[in-house]
Coordinates of C-alpha atoms in Angstrom, one line a residue:
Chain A
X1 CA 58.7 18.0 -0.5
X2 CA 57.5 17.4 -4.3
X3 CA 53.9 16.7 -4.7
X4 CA 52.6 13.2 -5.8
X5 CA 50.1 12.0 -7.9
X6 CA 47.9 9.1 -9.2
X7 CA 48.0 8.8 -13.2
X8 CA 47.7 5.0 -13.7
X9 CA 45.4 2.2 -12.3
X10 CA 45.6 -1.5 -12.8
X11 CA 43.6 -4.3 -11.1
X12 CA 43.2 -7.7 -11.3
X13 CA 40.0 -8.9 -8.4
X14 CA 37.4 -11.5 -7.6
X15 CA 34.8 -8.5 -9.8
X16 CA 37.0 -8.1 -12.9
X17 CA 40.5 -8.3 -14.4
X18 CA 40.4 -4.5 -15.1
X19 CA 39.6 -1.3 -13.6
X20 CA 36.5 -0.5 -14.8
X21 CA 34.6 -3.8 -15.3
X22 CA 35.6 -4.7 -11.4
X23 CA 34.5 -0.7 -10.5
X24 CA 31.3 -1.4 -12.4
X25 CA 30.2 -4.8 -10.9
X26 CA 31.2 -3.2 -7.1
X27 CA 28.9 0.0 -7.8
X28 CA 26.2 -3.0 -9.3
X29 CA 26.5 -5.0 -5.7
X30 CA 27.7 -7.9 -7.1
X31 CA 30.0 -10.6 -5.1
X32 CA 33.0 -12.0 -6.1
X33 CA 32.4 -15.2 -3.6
X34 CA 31.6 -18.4 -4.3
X35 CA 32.9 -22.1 -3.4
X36 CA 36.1 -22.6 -3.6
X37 CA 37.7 -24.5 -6.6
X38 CA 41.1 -24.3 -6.7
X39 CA 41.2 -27.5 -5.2
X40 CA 38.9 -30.0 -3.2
X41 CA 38.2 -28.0 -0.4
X42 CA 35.5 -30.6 1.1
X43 CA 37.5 -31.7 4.3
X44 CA 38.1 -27.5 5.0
X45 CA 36.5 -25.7 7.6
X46 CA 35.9 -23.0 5.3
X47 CA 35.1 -23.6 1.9
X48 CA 34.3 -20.0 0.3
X49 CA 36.3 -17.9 -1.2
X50 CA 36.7 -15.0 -3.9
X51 CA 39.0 -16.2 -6.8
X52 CA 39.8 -14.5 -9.4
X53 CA 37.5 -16.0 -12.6
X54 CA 39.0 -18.1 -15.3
X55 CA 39.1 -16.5 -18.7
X56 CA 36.1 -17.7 -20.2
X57 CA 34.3 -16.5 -17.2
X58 CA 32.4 -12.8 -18.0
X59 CA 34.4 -10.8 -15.8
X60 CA 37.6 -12.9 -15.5
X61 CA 41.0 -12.9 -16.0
X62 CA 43.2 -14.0 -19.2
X63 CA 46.9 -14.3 -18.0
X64 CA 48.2 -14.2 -21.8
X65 CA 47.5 -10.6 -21.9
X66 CA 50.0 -9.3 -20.2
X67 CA 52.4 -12.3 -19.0
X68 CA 54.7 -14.5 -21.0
X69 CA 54.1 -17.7 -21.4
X70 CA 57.1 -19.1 -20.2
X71 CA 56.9 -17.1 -16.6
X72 CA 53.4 -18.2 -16.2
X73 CA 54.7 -21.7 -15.7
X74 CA 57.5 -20.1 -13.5
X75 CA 55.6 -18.7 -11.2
X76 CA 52.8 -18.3 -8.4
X77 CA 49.6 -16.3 -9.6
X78 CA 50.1 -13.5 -6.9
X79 CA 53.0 -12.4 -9.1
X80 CA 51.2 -13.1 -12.4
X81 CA 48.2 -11.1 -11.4
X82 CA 50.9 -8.1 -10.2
X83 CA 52.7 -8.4 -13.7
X84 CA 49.3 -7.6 -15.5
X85 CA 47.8 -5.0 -13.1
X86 CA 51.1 -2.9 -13.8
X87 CA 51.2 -3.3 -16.9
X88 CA 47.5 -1.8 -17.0
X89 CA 48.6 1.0 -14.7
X90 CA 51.7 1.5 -17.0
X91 CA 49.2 1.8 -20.5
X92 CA 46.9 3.5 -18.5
X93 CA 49.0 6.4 -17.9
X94 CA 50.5 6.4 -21.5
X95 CA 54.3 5.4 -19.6
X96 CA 55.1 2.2 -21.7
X97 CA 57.3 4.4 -24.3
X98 CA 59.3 6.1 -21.8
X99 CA 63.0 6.7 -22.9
X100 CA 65.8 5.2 -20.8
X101 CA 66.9 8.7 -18.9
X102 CA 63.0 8.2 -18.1
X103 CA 63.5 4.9 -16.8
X104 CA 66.9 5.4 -15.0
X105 CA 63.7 7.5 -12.5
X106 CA 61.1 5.1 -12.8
X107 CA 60.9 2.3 -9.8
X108 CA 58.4 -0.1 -8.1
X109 CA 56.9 -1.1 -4.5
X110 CA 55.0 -4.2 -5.4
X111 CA 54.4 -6.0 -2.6
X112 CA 52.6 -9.2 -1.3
X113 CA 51.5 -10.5 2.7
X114 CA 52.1 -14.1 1.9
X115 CA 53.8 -14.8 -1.2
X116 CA 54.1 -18.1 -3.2
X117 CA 52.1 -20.4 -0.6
X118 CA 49.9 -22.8 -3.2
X119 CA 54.2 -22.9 -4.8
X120 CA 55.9 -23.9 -1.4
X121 CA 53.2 -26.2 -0.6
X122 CA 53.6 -28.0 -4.1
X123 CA 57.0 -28.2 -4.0
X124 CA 57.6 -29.3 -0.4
X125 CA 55.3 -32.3 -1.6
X126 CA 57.3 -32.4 -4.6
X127 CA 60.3 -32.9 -2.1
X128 CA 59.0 -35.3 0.2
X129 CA 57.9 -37.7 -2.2
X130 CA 60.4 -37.3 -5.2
X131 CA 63.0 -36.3 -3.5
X132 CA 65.9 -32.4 -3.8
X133 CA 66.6 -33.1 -7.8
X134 CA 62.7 -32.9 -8.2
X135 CA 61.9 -29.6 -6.5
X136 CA 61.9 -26.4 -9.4
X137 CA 64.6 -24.6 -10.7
X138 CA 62.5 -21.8 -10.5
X139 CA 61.0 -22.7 -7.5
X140 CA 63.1 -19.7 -5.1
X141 CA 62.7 -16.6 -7.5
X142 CA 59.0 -17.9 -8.5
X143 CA 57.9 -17.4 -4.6
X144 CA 60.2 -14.6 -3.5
X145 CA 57.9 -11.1 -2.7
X146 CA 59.8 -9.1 -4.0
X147 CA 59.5 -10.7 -8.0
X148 CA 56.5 -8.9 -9.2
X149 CA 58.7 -6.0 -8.7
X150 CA 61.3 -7.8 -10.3
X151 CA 60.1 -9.2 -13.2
X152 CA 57.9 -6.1 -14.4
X153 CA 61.0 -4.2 -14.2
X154 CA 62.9 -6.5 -16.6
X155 CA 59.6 -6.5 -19.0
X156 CA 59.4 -2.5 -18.8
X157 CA 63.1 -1.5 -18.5
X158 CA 62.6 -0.2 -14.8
X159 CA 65.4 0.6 -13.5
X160 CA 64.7 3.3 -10.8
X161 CA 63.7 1.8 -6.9
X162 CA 62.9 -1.6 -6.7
X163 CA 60.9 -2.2 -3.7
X164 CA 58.6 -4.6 -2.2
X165 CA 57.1 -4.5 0.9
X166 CA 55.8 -6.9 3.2
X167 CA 53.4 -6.0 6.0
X168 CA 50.6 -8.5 5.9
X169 CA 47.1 -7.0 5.0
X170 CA 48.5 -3.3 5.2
X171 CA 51.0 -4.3 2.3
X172 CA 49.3 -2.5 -0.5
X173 CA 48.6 0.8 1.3
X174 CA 52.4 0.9 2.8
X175 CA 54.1 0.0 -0.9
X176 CA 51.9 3.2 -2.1
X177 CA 53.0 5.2 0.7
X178 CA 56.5 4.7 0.8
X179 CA 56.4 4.8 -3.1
X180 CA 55.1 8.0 -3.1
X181 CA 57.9 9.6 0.0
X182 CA 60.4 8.2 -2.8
X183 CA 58.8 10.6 -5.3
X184 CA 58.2 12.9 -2.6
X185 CA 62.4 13.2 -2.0
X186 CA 63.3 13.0 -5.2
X187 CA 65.1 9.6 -5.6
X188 CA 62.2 8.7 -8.2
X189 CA 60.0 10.3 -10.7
X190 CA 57.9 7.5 -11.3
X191 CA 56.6 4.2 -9.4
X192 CA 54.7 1.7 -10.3
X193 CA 52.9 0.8 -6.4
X194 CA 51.0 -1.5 -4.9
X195 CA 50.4 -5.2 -3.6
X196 CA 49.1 -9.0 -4.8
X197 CA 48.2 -12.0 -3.4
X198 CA 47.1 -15.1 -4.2
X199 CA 47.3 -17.6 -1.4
X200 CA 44.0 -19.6 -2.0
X201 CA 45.3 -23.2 -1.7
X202 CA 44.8 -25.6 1.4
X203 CA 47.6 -24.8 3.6
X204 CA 46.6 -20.9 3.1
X205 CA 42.8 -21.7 4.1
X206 CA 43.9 -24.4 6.6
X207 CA 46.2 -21.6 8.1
X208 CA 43.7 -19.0 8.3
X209 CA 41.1 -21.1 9.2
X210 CA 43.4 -22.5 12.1
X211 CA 43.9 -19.0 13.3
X212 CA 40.0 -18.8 13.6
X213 CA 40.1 -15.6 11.0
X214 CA 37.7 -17.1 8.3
X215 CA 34.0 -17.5 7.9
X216 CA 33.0 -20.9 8.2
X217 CA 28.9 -20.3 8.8
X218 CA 28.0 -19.5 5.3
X219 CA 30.2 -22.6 3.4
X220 CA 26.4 -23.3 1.8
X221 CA 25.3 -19.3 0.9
X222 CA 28.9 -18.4 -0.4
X223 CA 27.9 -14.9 -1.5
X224 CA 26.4 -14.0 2.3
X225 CA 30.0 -15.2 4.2
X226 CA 31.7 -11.4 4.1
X227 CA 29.3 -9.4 6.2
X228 CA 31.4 -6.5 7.3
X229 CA 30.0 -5.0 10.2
X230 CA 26.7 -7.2 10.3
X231 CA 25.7 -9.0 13.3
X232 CA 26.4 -12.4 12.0
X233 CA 29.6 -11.8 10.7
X234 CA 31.9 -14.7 11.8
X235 CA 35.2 -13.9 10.2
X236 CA 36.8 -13.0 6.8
X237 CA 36.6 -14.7 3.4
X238 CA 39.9 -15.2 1.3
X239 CA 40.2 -13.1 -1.8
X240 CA 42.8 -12.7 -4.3
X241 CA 44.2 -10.9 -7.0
X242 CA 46.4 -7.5 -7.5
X243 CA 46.1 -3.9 -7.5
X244 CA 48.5 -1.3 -8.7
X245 CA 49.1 2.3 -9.3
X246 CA 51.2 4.9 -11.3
X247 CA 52.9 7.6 -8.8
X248 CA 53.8 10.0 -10.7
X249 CA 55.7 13.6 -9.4
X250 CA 52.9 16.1 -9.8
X251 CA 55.1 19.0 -12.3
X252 CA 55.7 16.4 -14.4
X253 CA 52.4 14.9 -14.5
X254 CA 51.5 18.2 -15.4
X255 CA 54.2 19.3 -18.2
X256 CA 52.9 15.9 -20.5
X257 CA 49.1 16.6 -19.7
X258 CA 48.6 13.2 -18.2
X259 CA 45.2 12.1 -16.8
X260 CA 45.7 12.8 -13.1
X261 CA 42.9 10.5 -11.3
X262 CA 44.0 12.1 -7.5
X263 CA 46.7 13.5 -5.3
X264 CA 48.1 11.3 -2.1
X265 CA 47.9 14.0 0.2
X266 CA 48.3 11.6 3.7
X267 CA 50.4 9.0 4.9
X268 CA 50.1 7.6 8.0
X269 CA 52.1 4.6 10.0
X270 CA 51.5 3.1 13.5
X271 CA 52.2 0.0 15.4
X272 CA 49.9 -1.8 18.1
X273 CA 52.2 -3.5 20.2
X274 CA 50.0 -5.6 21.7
X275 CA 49.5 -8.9 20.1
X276 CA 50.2 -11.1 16.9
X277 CA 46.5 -11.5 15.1
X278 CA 43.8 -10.0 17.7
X279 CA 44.0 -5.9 17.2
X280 CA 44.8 -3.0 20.2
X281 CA 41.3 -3.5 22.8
X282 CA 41.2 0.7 22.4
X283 CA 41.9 0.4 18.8
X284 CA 44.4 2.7 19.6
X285 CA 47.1 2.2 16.2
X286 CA 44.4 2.2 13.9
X287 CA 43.1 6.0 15.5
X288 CA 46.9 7.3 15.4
X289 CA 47.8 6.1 12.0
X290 CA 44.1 7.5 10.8
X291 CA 45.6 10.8 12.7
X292 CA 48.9 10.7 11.4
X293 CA 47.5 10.8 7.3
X294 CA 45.4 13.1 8.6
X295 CA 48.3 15.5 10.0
X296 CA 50.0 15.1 7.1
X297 CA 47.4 16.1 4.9
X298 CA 46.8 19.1 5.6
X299 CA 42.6 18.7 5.5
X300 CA 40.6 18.6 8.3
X301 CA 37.6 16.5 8.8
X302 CA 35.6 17.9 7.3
X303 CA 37.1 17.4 4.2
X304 CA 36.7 13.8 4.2
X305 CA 33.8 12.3 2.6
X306 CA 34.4 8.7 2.1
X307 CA 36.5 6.1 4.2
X308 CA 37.0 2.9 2.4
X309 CA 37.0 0.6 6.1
X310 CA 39.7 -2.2 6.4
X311 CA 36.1 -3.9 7.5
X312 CA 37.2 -7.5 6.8
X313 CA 34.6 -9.2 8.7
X314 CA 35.8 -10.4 11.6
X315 CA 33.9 -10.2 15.1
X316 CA 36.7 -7.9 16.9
X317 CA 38.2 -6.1 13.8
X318 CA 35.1 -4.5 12.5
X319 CA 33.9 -3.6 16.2
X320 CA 37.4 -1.9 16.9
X321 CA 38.1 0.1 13.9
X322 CA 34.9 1.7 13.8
X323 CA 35.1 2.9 17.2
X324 CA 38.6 4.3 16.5
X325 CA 37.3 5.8 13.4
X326 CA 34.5 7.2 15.5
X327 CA 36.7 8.6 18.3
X328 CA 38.6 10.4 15.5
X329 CA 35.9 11.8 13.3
X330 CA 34.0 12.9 16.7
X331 CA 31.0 15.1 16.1
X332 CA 32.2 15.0 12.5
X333 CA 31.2 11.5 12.0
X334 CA 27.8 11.7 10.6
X335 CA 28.8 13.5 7.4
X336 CA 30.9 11.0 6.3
X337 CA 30.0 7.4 4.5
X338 CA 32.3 4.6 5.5
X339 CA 31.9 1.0 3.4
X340 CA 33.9 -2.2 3.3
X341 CA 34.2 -3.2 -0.1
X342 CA 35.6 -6.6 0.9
X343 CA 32.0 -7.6 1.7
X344 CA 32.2 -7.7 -2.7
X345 CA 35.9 -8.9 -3.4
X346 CA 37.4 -10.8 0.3
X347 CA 40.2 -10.1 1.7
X348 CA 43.1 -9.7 -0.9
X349 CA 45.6 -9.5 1.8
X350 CA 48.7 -7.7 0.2
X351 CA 46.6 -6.4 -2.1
X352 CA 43.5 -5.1 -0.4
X353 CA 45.4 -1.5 0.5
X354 CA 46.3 -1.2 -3.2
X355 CA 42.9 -2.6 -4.5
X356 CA 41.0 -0.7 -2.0
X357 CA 42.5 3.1 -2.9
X358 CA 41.9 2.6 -6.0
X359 CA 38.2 2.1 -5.7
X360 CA 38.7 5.5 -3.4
X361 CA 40.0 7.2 -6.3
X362 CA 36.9 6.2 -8.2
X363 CA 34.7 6.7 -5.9
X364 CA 35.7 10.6 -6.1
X365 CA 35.8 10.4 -10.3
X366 CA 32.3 9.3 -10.1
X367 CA 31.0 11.1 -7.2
X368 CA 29.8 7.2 -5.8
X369 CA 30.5 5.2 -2.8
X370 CA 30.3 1.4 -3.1
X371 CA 28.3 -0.3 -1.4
X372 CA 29.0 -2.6 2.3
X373 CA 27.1 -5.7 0.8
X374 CA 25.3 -8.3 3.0
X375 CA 24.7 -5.9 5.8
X376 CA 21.3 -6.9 6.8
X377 CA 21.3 -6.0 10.8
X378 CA 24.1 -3.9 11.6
X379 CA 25.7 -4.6 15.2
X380 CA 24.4 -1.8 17.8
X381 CA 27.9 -0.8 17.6
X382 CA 27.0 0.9 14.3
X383 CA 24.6 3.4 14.8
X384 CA 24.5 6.9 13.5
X385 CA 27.5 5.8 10.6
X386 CA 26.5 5.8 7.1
X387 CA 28.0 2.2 6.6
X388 CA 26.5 2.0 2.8
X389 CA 24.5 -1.0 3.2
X390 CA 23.4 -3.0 0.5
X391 CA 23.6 -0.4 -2.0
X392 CA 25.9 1.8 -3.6
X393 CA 25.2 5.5 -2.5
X394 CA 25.2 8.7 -5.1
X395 CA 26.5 11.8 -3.1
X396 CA 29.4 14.2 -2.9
X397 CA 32.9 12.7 -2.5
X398 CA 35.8 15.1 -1.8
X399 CA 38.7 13.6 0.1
X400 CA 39.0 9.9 1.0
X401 CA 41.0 8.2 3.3
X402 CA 41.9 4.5 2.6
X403 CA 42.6 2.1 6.0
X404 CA 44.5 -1.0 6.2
X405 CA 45.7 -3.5 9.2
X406 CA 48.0 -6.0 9.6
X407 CA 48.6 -9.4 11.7
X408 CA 51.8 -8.2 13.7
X409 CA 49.9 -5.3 14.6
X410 CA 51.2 -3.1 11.7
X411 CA 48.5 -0.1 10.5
X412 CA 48.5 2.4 7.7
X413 CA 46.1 5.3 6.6
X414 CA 46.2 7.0 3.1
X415 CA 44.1 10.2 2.4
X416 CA 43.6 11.1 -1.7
X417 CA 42.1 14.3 -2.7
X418 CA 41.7 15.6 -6.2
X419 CA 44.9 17.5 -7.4
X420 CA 44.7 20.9 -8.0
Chain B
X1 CA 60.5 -39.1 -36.6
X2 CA 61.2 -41.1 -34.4
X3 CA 59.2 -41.1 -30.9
X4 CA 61.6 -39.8 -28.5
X5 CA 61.7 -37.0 -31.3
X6 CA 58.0 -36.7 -30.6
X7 CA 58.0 -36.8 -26.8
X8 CA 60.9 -34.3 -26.5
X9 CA 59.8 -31.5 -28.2
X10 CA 56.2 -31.8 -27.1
X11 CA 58.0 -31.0 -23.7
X12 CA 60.7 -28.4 -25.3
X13 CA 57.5 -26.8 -27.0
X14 CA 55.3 -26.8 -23.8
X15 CA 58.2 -25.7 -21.1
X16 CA 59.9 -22.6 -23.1
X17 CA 56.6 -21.5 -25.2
X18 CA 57.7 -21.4 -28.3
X19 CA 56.1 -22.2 -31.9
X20 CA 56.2 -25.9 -32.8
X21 CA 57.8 -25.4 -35.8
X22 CA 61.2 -23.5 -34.6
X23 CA 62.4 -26.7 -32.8
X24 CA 64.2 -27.9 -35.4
X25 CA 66.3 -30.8 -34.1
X26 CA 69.2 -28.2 -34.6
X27 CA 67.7 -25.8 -32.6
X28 CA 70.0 -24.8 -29.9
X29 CA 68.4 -24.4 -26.5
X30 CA 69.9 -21.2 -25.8
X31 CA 70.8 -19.4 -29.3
X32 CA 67.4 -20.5 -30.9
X33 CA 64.3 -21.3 -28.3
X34 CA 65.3 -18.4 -25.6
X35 CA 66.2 -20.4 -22.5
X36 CA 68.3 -19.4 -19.6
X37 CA 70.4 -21.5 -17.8
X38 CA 68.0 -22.9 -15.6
X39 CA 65.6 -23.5 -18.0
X40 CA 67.9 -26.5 -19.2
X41 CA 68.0 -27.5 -15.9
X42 CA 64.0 -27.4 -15.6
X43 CA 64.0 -29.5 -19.5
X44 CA 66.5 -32.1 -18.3
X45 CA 64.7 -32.5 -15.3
X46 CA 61.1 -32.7 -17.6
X47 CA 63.1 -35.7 -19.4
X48 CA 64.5 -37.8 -16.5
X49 CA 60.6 -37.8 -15.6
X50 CA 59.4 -38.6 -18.9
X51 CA 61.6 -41.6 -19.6
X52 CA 63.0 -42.7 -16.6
X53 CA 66.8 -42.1 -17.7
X54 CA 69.0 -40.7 -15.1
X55 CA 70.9 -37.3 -16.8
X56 CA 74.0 -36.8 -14.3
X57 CA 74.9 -33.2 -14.4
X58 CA 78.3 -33.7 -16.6
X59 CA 76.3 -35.0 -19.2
X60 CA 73.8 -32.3 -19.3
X61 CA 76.0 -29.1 -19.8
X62 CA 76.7 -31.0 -23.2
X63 CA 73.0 -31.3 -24.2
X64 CA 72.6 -28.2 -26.1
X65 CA 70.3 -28.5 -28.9
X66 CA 67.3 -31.0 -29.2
X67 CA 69.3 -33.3 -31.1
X68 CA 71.5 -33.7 -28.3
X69 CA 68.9 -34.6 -25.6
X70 CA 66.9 -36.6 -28.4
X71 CA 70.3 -39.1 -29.0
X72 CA 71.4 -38.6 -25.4
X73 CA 68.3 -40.6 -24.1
X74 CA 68.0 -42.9 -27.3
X75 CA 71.7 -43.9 -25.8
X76 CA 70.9 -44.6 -22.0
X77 CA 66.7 -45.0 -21.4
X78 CA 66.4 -48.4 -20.1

């Protein structure tokens, strides 16, 4: 199998609309939360989130960079954000000349959880009230999953795979993984991977909220709702924006002297099959697909330094990976430092696998770990693991492995290393 | 110009992007401002709304240029 590496980042998130202003305010513990103002959220049981900022906002995000004008009006922001955090991954690695034999191997796995929810929601009241010759023209392909994919292959000349996935919140660490077993078989040189979402309107919250998944304790202290692993956590806080990767086959990395940021070294895949939202009792997916990257990797323990924690807040969630990450690292488990950077950025769904290995891959370039933010009085559940409270932590990073989960019971582990 | 000239490529300007000055009222949709197929649709649409003329869908395949839509709804807006 050919080896495959990391040469590109791109990200669009609640802490910056590039790599390393976002890195930099993580490292700084700042929060990406605040109230929510997409739209009147005043009737809401949760009414905190962690949007992306507008443009004139320090750290936020100018869509005109990157995306036409006329398919901003097209379509939903998870696909805008996706457009632009390729196209950073694409400059970043120095792959926006590429000649067309180049291209005929160059492919995507962009995915999203959700998709165009604050679109459907607009048009279906679009629908109801005007009536079928009111609803979009562009309303189908402006939604559809699959269109970041889509539409940054048409503005790049793309024309190898073209992939999206859709797992729920292990989206962006599945469209990396697959991506790179493309590479890694040979029907792809190049891909452009990872996930989006941007799902904050009321029928997303409502939804979420419904399925008793979000923090609704902290709708007065915004930046205090995502408390990974804390005591008082009380459920997850909606996040949004993109993250995206170059995969790039490691010889050929090599032959034009690109920047290679890491190797993907594991991939792993499991399934609960046990229930729709609440996670295996025994945590028992999450410890087999941590086992399975693990496997395939080739590293043992103790190689692994850092573990970026799907951590998303919730009661259960937090309680159940950490004792599956526990029964796998064993004796093993004090060396290691495990944070959940969503305590900074929310949950970004299809995008927190994608936005979340990237920060792994920094994490090793700068010998940091970010920090868990608002963990004040970690649940007894937590003792003896370095859970990075508060602050971000200076020591030695090797390997890292990267979690995500999904509703559905879906699960996937990446492990990245530094190529050698 | 007249103020359905106004109105129409205020919309033409805001729904395709394009610079104010290249809709021309012999700009053709297609050949000169970049739209597809269903951004006519999405236009047509934008000018039912904005002056409450009905545009039947025989009648806009033969809008093509912004002269076209400007006389078609100077003909039929109530």
């Amino acid at each position: 199998m050919r080896r495959v590496v990391v040469t590109g980042l791109g990200l669009v998130t609640p802490l910056g609309a590039d790599v390393e202003t976002a890195w930099a305010n993580l490292i700084a513990s700042k929060s990406g939360a605040g109230p929510i103002t997409r739209f009147d959220a005043s009737d809401q049981a949760c009414r905190v989130a962690c949007e992306v900022k507008p443009a004139d906002h320090p750290w936020g995000f100018d869509p005109n960079k990157r995306v036409d004008h006329k398919v901003q009006r097209q379509v939903d922001p998870f696909i805008i954000y996706g457009i632009d955090a390729a196209g950073q991954a694409l400059e970043d690695a120095g792959l926006t000349g590429m000649s067309e034999t180049e291209r005929l191997r160059a492919g995507l796995s962009i995915g999203a959880g959700i998709g165009g929810l604050p679109g459907i929601e607009h048009e279906s009241i679009v629908l109801h009230e005007k009536g079928p010759r009111r609803v979009s023209p562009h309303f189908v392909h402006g939604r559809l999953i699959n269109l970041i994919s889509g539409q940054v292959s048409i503005k790049y000349g793309l024309m190898g795979p073209n992939h999206a996935v859709v797992t729920a919140c292990s989206t962006g660490a599945h469209s990396i993984g697959d991506a790179a077993r493309m590479i890694a078989l040979g029907d792809a040189d190049v891909m452009l991977a990872g996930g989006a979402e941007g799902a904050i309107c009321p029928l997303g919250i409502a939804g979420f909220a419904q399925a008793r998944a979000l923090s609704t304790a902290f709708n007065d202290q915004p930046e205090k709702a995502s408390r990974p692993y804390d005591r008082d956590r009380d459920g997850f806080v909606m996040g949004e924006g993109a993250g995206v990767v170059v995969l790039e086959e490691y010889e050929r990395a090599k032959a034009r002297s690109a920047k290679i940021y890491a190797e993907l070294v594991g991939y792993g895949l499991s399934g609960d099959a046990y229930h729709v939202t609440a996670p295996h009792p025994e945590g028992s997916g999450a410890f087999r697909s941590m086992e399975m990257a693990l496997k395939k990797s080739g590293l043992t323990l103790a190689d692994i330094d850092y573990v970026n924690a799907h951590g998303t807040s919730t009661p259960l969630g937090d309680e159940l990976e950490l004792g599956a990450v526990r029964r796998l690292f064993g004796d093993q488990i004090g060396h290691i430092s495990m944070s959940s950077t969503k305590s900074a950025i929310g949950h970004l769904l299809g995008g927190a696998g994608a936005v979340e290995s990237i920060f792994c891959i920094l994490a090793m370039r700068d010998q940091i770990v970010p920090p868990t933010l608002n963990l004040d009085n970690p649940s007894e559940s937590c003792e003896g693991v370095d859970l990075v409270p508060l602050v971000a932590k200076k020591r030695q990073v090797r390997a890292v492995l990267n979690n995500s989960f999904g509703f559905g019971g879906t699960n996937a582990s990446l492990i990245f290393k530094p190529a050698e | 110009m007249s103020e359905t000239a106004e109105r129409v490529k205020k919309i033409v300007v805001e729904h395709l992007g394009v610079e104010q000055e290249k809709v021309t009222e012999d700009a053709s949709f297609i050949d000169d401002l970049g739209a597809d197929s269903l951004d006519i649709v999405e236009l047509v649409m934008a000018f039912e709304e904005e002056f409450g003329v009905e545009i039947p869908d025989d009648a806009a395949e033969k809008i093509t240029t912004v002269k076209d839509a400007i006389s078609y709804i100077d003909n039929n807006k109530g």
